[in-house]
CSV table of C-alpha atoms in Angstrom, one decimal:
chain,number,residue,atom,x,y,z
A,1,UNK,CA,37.7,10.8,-19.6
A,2,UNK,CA,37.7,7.1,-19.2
A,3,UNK,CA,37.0,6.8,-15.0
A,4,UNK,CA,38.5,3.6,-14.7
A,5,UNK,CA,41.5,4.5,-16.1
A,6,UNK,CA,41.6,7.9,-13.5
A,7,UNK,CA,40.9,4.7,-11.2
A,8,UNK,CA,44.3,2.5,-12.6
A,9,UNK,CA,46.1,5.5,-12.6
A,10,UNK,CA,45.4,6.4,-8.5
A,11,UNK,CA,45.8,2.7,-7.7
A,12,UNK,CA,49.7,2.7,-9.1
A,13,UNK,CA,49.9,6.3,-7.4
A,14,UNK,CA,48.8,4.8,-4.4
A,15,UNK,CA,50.8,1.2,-4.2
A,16,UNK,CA,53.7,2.3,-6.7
A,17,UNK,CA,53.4,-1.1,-8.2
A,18,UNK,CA,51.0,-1.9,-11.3
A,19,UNK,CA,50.7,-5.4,-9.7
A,20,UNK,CA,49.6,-4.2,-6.6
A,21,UNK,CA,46.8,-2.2,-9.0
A,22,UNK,CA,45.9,-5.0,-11.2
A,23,UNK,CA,44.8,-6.9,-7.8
A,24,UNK,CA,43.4,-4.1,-6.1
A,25,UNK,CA,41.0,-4.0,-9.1
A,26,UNK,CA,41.2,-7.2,-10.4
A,27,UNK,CA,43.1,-6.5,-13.4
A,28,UNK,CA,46.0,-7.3,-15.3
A,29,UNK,CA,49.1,-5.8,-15.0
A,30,UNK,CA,49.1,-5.2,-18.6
A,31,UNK,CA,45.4,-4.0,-18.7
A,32,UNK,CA,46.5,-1.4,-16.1
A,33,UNK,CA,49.4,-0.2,-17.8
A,34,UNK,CA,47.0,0.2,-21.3
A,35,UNK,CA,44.4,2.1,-19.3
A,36,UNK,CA,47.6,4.7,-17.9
A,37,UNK,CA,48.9,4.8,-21.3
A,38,UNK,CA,45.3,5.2,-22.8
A,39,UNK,CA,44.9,8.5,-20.0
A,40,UNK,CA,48.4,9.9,-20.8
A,41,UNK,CA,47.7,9.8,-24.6
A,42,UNK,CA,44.0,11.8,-23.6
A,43,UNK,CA,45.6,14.3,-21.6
A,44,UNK,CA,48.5,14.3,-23.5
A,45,UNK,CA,51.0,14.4,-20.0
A,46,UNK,CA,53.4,11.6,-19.0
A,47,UNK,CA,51.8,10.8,-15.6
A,48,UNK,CA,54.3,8.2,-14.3
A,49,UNK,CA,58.2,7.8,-14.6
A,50,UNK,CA,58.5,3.9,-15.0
A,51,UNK,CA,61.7,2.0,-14.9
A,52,UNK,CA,62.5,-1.5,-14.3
A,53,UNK,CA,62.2,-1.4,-10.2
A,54,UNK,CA,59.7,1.0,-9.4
A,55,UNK,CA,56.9,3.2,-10.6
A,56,UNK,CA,57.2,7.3,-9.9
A,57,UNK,CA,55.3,10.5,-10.2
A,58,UNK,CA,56.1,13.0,-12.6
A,59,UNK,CA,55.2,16.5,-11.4
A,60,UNK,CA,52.1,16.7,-13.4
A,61,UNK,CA,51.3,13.3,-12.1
A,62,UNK,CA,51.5,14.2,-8.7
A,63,UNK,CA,49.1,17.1,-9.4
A,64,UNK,CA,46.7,14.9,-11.1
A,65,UNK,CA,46.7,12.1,-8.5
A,66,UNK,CA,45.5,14.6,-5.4
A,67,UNK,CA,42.8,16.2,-7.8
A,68,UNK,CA,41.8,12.4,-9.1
A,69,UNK,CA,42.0,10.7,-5.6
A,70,UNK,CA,39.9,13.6,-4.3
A,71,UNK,CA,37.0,12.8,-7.1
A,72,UNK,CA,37.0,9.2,-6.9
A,73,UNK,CA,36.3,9.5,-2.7
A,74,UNK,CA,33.6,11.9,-3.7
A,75,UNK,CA,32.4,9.1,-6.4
A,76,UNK,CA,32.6,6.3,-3.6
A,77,UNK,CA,30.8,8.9,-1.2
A,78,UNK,CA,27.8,9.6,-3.8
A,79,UNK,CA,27.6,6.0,-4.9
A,80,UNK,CA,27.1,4.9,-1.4
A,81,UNK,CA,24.4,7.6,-0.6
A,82,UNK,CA,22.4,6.6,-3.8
A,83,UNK,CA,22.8,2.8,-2.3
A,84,UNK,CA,21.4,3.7,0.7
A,85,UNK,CA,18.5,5.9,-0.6
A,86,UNK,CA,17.7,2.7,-2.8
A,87,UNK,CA,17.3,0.7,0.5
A,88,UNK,CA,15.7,3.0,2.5
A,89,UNK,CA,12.4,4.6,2.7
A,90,UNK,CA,12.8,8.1,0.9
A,91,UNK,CA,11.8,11.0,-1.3
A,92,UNK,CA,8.4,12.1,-2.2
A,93,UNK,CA,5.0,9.2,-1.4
A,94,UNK,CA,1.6,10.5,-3.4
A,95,UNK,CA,-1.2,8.9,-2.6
A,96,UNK,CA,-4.8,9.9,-3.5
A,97,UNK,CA,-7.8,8.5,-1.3
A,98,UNK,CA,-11.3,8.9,-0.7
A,99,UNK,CA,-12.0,12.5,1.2
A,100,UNK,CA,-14.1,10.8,4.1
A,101,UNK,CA,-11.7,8.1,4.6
A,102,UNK,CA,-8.6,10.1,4.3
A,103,UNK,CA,-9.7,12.7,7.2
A,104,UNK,CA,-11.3,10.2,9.5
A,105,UNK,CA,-8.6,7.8,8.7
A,106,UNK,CA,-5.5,8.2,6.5
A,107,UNK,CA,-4.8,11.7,8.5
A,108,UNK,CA,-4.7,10.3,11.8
A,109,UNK,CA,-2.3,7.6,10.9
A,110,UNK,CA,0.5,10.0,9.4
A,111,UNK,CA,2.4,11.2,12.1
A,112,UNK,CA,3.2,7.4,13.1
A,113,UNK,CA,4.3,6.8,10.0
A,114,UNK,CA,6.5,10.0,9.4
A,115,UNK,CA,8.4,9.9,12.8
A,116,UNK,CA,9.1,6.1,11.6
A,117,UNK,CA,10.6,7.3,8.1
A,118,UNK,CA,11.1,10.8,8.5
A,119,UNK,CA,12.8,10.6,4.9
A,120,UNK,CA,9.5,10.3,2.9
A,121,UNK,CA,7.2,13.2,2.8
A,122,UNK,CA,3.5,12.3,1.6
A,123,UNK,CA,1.6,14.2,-0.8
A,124,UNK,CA,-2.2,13.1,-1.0
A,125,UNK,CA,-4.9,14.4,-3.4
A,126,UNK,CA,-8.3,13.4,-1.7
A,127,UNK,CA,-11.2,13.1,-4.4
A,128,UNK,CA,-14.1,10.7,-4.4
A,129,UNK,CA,-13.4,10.5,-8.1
A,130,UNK,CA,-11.7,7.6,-9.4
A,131,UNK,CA,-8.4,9.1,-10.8
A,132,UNK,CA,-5.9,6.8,-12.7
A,133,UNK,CA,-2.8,6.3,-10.7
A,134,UNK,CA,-0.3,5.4,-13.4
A,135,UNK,CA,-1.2,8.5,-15.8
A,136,UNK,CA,-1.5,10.4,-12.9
A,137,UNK,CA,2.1,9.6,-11.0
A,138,UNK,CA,0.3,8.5,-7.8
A,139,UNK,CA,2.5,5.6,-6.0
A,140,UNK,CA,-0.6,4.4,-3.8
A,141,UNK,CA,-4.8,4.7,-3.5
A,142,UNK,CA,-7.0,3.6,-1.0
A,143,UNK,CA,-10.0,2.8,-2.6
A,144,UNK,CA,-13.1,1.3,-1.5
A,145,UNK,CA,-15.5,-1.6,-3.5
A,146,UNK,CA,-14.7,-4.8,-4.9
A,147,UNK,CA,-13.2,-3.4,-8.6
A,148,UNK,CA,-9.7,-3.4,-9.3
A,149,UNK,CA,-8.5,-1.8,-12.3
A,150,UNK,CA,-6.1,-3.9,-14.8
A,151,UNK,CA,-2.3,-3.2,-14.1
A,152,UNK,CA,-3.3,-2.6,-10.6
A,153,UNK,CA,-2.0,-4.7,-7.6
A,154,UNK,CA,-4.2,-4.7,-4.6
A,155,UNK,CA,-4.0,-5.4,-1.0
A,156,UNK,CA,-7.1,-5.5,1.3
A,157,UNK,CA,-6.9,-3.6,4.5
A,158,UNK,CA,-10.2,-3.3,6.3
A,159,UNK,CA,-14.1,-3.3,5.4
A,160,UNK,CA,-16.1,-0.3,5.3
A,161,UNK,CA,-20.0,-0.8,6.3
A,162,UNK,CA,-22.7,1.5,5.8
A,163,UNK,CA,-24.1,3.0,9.4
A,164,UNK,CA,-27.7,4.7,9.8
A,165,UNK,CA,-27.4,7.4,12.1
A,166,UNK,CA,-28.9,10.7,13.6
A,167,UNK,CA,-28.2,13.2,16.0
A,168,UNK,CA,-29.3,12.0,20.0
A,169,UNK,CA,-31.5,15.4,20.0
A,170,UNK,CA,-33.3,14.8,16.9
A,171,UNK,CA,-34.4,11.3,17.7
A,172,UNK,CA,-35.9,12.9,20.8
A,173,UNK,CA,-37.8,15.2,19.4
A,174,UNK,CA,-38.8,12.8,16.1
A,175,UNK,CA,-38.6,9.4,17.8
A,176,UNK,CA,-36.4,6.3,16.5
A,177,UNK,CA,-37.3,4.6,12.9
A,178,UNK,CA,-38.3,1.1,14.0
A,179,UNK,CA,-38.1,-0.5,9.8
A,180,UNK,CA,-36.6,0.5,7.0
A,181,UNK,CA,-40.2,1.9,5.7
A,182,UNK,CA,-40.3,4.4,8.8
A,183,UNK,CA,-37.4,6.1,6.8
A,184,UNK,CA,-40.4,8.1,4.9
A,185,UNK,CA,-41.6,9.8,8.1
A,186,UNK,CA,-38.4,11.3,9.0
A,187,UNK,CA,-36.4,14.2,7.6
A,188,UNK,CA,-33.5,12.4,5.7
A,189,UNK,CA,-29.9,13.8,4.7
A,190,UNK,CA,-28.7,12.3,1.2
A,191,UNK,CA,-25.8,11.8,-0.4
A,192,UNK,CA,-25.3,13.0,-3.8
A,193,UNK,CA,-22.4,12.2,-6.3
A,194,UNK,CA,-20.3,15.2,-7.3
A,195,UNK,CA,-20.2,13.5,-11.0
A,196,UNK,CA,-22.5,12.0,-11.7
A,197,UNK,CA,-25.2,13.7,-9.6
A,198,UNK,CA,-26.6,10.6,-8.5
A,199,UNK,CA,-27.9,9.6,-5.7
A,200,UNK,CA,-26.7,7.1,-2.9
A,201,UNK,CA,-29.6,4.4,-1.9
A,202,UNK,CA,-30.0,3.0,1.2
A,203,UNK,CA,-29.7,-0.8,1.4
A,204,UNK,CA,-31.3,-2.8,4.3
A,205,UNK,CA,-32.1,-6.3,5.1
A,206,UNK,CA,-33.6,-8.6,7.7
A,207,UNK,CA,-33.5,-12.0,7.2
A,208,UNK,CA,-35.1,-12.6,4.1
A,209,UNK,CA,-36.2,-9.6,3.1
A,210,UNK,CA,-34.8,-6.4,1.7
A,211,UNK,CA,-35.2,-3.0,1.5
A,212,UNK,CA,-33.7,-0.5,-0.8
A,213,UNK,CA,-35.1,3.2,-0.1
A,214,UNK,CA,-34.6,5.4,-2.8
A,215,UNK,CA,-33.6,8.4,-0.5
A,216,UNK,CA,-33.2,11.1,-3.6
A,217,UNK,CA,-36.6,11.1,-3.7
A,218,UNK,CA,-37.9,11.5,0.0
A,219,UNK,CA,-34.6,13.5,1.2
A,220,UNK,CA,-35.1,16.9,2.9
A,221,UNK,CA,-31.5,17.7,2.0
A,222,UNK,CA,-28.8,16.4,-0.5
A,223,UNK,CA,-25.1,17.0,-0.1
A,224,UNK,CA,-22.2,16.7,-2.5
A,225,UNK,CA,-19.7,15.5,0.5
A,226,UNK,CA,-19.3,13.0,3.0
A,227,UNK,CA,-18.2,15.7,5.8
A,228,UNK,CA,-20.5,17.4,5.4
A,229,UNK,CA,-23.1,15.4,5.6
A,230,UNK,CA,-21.9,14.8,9.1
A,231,UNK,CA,-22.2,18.1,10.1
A,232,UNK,CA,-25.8,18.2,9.3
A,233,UNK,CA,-26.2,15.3,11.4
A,234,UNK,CA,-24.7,16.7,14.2
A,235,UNK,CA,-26.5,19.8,13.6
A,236,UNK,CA,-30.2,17.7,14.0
A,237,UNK,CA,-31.0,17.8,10.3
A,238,UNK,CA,-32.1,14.3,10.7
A,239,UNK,CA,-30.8,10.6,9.5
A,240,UNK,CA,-27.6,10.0,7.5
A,241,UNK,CA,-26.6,6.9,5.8
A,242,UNK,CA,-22.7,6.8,6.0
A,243,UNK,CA,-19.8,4.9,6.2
A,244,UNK,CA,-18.9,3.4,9.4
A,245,UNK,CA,-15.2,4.7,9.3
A,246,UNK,CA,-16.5,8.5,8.7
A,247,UNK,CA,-19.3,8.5,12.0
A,248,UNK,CA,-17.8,6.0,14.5
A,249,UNK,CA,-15.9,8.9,16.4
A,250,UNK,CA,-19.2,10.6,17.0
A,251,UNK,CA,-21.2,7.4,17.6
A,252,UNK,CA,-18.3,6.2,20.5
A,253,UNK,CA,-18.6,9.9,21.6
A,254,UNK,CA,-22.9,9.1,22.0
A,255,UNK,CA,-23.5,12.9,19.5
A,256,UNK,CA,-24.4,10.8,17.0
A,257,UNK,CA,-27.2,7.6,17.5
A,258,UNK,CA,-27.2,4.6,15.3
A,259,UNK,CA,-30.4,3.4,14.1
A,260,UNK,CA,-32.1,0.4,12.7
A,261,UNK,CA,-29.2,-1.9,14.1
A,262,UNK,CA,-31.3,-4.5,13.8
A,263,UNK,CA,-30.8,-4.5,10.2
A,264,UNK,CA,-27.8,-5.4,7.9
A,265,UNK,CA,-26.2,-3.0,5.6
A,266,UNK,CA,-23.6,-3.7,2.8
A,267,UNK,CA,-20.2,-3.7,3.3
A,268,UNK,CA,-17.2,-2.9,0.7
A,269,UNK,CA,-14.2,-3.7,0.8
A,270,UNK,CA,-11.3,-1.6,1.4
A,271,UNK,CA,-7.9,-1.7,-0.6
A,272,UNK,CA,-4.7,-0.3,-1.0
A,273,UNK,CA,-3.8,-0.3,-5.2
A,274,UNK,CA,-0.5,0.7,-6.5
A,275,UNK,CA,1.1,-0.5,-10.2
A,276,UNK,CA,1.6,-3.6,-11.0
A,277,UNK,CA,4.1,-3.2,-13.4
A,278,UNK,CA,6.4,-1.1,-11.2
A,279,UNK,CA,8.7,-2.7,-8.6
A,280,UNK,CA,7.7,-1.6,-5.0
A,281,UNK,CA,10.1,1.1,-3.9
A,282,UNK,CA,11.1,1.1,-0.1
A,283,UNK,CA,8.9,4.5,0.4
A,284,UNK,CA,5.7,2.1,-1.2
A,285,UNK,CA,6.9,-0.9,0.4
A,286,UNK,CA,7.5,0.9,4.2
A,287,UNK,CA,3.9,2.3,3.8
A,288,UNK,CA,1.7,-0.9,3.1
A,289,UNK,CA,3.5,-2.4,5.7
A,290,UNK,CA,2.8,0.1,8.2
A,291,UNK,CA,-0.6,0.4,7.0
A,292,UNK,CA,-1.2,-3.4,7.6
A,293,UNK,CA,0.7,-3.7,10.4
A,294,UNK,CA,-2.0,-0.7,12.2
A,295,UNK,CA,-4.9,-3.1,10.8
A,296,UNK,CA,-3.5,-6.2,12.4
A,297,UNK,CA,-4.3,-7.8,8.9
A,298,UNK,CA,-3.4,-11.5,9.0
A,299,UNK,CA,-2.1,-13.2,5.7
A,300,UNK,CA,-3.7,-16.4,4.1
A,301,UNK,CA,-1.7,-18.9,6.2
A,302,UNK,CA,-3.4,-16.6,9.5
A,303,UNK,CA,0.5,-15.1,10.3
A,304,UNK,CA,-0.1,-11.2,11.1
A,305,UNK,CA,1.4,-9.3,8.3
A,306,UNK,CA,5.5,-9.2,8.9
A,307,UNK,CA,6.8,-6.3,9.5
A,308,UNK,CA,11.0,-5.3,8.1
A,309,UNK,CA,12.6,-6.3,11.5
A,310,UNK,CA,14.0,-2.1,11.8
A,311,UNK,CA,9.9,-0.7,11.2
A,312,UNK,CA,9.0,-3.7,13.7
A,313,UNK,CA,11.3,-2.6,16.2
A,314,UNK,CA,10.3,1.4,15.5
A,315,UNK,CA,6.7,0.4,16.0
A,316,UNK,CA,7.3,-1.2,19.4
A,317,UNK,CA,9.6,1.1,20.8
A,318,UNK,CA,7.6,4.5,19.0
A,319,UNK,CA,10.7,5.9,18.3
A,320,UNK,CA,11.9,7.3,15.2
């Protein structure tokens, strides 16, 4: 059944006049009486008495215009709540991020973010493997190093920098490295890729000079994850060589010690990626603002990222 002819025919119900109609819906008032005559030859029902002074209901017209009027607010209704859904942060966010940096970072950041848009429930899949997002249906990843995949869009949120640390009680007992080379008298915790089953080396420099210790083959102990490397650091299994964003809770607490500050360490980058090809949806959208907006970044012209005016005034107030 043509709709907009259900929608001529309530108009005329409505005003009893096909001009009225025609301008209502900015028609004709021959196009409106086609559509009428084009729904009364479908249904096969004479829907209005016509003469020359005014328009009338039959009785099967009148039925049809309280069932018809009824649908057509429902349509209006639905339309409007799809509108608004388009507008406004909804539905269902996946994101897949790094395991260390999702539980020492991403995780604490959630709740703001849900009582600001309460409408979007997040779904992340944490793996230190690189996964592809548009294959895979992810909206957003955080990833961290200096690649970014082709039909990717990226924006930078923060730098991650490698930290040499140790528990306070084993540096008592086995005494603080004072170079990069003192690494080989101490009991060492390395990180080992769950893929690849490589190892992670340590990078140092001082001025001129560098140093890169290959720790798989010194270590006392190799582990497959970033947390739980930690653990064993805590636990006084001896010096780890992590990301800053993983230990800094302990090292502000003083359980964990950093050594060798004396000496740089590389940094990487740290990203948000999503598809370039895809428009930003207000669920995508609502989160990289929020994200930069809780990592002050700045934008090239040194203006701190703008938040929507409503997330701006959410994020002020802390209400939802």
């Amino acid at each position: 059944m043509d709709l907009s002819a259900v929608e001529a025919f309530v108009r005329v119900a409505e005003s009893r006049s096909f001009t009225e109609a025609a301008r209502v819906m900015g028609l004709t008032g021959s196009g409106i009486s086609r559509a009428i005559s084009r729904l009364e030859a479908q249904t096969g029902v004479i829907l209005l008495n016509r003469t020359t002074r005014n328009v009338g209901l039959t009785a099967e017209g009148a039925m049809f215009y309280e069932r018809c009027r009824d649908i057509l607010a429902e349509l209006k209704l639905a339309e409007t709540e799809l509108l608004d859904a388009a507008s406004a942060p909804s539905g269902r966010l996946r994101i897949t991020a790094p395991i260390g940096y999702a539980r020492s970072v991403l995780v604490p950041m959630l709740p703001k973010f849900r009582q600001l848009h309460s409408n979007v429930v997040v779904e992340m899949s944490l793996s230190d493997a690189i996964v592809d997002l548009i294959d895979d249906g992810f909206d957003l990843a955080i990833r961290i190093g200096e690649l970014i995949p082709p039909k990717l869009t990226s924006r930078r949120i923060g730098v991650a920098r490698w930290v040499a640390c140790a528990s306070r009680e084993y540096l008592e007992e086995h005494g603080y490295p004072a170079t990069p080379d003192d690494l080989a008298l101490h009991d060492c915790v390395a990180f080992q890729s769950a893929d690849s089953r490589r190892h992670r080396d340590w990078q140092f420099w001082h001025g001129s000079r560098s140093w890169t210790v290959r720790i798989g083959d010194m270590a006392q102990q190799t582990i497959d994850h970033c947390d739980v490397i930690v653990d064993a650091a805590l636990a006084g299994a001896g010096i780890v060589y992590m990301h800053d964003y993983v230990v800094e809770p302990h090292l502000r607490q003083g359980t964990l010690v950093r050594v060798l500050e004396d000496y740089s360490t590389p940094e990487r980058s740290i990203h948000l990626l999503y598809p370039a090809m895809r428009a930003l949806t207000p669920k995508v959208q609502a989160f990289i603002e929020y994200s930069m907006h809780e990592f002050g970044i700045v934008d090239v012209s040194g203006h701190r990222t703008a938040l929507s005016r409503r997330t701006s005034n959410q994020l002020m107030s802390g209400t939802s």
